[in-house]
C-alpha angles and dihedrals in degrees: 000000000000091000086051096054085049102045088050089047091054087042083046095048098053094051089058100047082039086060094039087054093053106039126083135208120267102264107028125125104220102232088224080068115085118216092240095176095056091045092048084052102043083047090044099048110093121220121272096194104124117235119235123250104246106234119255119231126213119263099242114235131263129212122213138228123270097246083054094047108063138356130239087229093055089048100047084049085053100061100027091234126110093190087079115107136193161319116267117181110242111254085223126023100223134173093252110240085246097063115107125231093272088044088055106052096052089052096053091049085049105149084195143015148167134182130207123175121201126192152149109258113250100004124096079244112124147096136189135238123222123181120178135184106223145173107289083219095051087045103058088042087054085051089053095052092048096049090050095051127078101213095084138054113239125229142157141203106200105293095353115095117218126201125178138175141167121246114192105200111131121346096350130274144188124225125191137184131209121192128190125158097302105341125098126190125190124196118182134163156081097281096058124068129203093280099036095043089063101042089057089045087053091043095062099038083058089049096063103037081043 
């Protein structure tokens, strides 16, 4: 009997350390178990990170062509003269002899241009029309050149800067600038003067900014 006793209190004993082993305090989350709703939260959360706005670049200019530009009617208006005729696309797009070094050097990094020469037949009477896009930066430090310096007189039309001189090689001409954002328009020969130079100048450059 005794080994009896001992053998069912032994029995006795490891039931109750099996079922301690296995049971868990009121209250416990066992650690096998994942935590399936918070994951299926954290999956289901969409992200609240903005996204960025992309940056917008500019629409670089176009010039246009010279039938487009100006017509034959506004320059004739201009310079009072209907014997005027054009205009006739350069053969070649050039930095004229008379441009300055920072001239120059807007003209040479040019993204667009377009040439157009006028005229009255059989007469020394003519003059040529350049207009350029060209860097907004580059432009406003050509502005600046041209303001500082006293070869030029100095205009405006509204926000478009004009700038004219007289350059007497040969037989004499007039060249004048307009300048607006990224657009440049050059006007040179012996049919403009210091006033109407400028103002055609001014009309293309707000033919082609509309």
């Amino acid at each position: 009997m005794p080994s009896r006793r001992v053998r069912i209190a032994v029995l006795t004993a490891l039931l109750v350390a099996l079922c301690g082993c296995s049971a868990e305090p009121p209250g416990t989350v066992s650690s096998a178990s994942p935590d399936t709703d918070g994951a299926s939260l954290a999956t289901e959360t969409p992200s609240l990170t903005p996204t960025p706005d992309p940056t917008l670049s500019p629409e670089p200019i176009a010039v246009p062509s010279c039938a487009e530009l100006l017509s034959i009617e506004q320059v004739r208006v201009t310079l009072n003269d209907d014997r005027v005729e054009g205009p006739a696309p350069l053969d070649a797009i050039e930095p004229p002899s008379v441009l300055g070094p920072a001239a120059r050097q807007t003209f040479e990094t040019a993204i667009d241009a377009v040439g157009c020469s006028y005229g009255i037949p059989y007469s020394d009477g003519g003059f040529y029309v350049i207009v350029l896009a060209v860097d907004g930066a580059s432009a406003s430090e050509l502005v600046s050149a041209l303001k500082a310096s006293d070869e030029y007189e100095q205009t405006a039309r509204g926000d478009i800067a004009m700038f004219s001189k007289g350059v007497p090689e040969g037989i004499g001409t007039y060249l004048g600038y307009a300048l607006d954002e990224n657009v440049w328009a050059i006007v040179q020969g012996t049919m403009v003067s210091s006033t109407t130079s400028v103002n055609i100048a001014a009309d293309a450059v707000t033919a082609v900014l509309g």
